[in-house]
C-alpha positions as a Python dict, from the first residue, in 0.01 Angstrom:
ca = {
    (1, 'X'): (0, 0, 0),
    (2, 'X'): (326, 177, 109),
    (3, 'X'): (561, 4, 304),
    (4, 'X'): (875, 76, 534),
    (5, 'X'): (1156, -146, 675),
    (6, 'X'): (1408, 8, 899),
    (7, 'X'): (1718, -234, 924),
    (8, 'X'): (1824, -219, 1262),
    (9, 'X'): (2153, -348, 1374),
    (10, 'X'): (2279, -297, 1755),
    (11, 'X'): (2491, -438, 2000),
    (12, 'X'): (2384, -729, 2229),
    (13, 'X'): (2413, -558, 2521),
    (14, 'X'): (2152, -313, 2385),
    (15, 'X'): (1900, -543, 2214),
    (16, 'X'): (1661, -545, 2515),
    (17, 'X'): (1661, -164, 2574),
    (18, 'X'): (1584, -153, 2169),
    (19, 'X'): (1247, -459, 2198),
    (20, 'X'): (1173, -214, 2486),
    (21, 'X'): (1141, 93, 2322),
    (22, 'X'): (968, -55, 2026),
    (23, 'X'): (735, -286, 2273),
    (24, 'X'): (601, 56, 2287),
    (25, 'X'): (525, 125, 1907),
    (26, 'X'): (273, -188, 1898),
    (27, 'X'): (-31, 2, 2078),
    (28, 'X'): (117, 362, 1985),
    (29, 'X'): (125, 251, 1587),
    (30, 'X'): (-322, 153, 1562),
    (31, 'X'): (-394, 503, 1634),
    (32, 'X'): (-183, 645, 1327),
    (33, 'X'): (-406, 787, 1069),
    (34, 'X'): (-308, 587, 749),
    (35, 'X'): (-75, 284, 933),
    (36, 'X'): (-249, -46, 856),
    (37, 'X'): (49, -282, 1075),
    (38, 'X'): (318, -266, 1282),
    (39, 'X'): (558, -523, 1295),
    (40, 'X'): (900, -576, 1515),
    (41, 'X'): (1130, -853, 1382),
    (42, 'X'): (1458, -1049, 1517),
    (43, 'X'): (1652, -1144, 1213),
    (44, 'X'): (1696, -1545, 1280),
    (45, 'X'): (2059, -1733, 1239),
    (46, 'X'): (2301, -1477, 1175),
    (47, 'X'): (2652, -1432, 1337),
    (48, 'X'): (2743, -1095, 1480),
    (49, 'X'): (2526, -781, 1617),
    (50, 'X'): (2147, -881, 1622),
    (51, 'X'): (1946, -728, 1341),
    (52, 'X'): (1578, -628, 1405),
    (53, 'X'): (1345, -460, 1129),
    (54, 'X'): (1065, -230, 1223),
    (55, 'X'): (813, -301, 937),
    (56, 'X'): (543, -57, 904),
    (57, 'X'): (220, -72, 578),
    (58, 'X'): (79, 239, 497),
    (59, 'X'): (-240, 283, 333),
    (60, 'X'): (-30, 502, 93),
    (61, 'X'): (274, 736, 62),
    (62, 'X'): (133, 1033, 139),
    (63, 'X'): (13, 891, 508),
    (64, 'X'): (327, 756, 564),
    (65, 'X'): (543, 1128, 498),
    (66, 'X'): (227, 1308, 749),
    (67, 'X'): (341, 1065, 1024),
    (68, 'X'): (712, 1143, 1016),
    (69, 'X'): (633, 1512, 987),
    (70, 'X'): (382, 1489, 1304),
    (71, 'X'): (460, 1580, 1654),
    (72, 'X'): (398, 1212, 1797),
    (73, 'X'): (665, 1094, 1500),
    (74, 'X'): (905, 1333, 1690),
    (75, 'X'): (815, 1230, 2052),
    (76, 'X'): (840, 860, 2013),
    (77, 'X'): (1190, 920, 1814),
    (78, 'X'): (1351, 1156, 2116),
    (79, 'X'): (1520, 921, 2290),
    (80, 'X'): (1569, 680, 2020),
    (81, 'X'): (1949, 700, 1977),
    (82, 'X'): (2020, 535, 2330),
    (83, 'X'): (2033, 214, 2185),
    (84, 'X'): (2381, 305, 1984),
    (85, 'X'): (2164, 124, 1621),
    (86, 'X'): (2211, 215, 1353),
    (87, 'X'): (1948, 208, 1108),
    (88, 'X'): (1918, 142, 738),
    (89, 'X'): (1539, 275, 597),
    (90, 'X'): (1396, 89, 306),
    (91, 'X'): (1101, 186, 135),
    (92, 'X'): (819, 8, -121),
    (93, 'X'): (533, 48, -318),
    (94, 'X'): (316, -243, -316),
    (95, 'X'): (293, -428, -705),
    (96, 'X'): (66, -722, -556),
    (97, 'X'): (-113, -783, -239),
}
């Protein structure tokens, strides 16, 4: 299992166009070859700009890398820098699961 965490942080007059844009990944994200779950999270009790992570597991590296190289990666990323976040990527091999 492959994982990836984008740390999103963005202003609060932007977080709704950001859960709406991403609102979108949930149903868009099953047909991926190789993603096994999407998942969209508001970081909880922190002061300042909201912080969201987009948390994606990949069957395995390789299908992970063919997704941001495909032509749907680049369509569903076009209009992504509206929102004014900026985003930190993390990445992680699964040890246990």
């Amino acid at each position: 299992m492959y994982v990836v965490m984008n740390r999103l942080t963005v202003s609060e007059e932007n977080t709704g166009r950001l859960e709406e844009g991403f609102s979108r990944s949930v149903e868009r994200m099953k047909s991926v070859p190789g993603c096994v779950a999407f998942t969209f999270l508001k970081e909880d009790g922190i002061e300042g700009d909201p912080v969201y992570i987009s948390m994606t597991n990949w069957e395995s590296e390789e299908a992970f890398h063919a997704w941001t190289q495909s032509e749907a990666f680049r369509a569903s990323h076009r209009n992504a820098g509206g929102t004014g976040a900026h985003g930190e990527i993390h990445m992680y091999r699964a040890v246990f699961s």
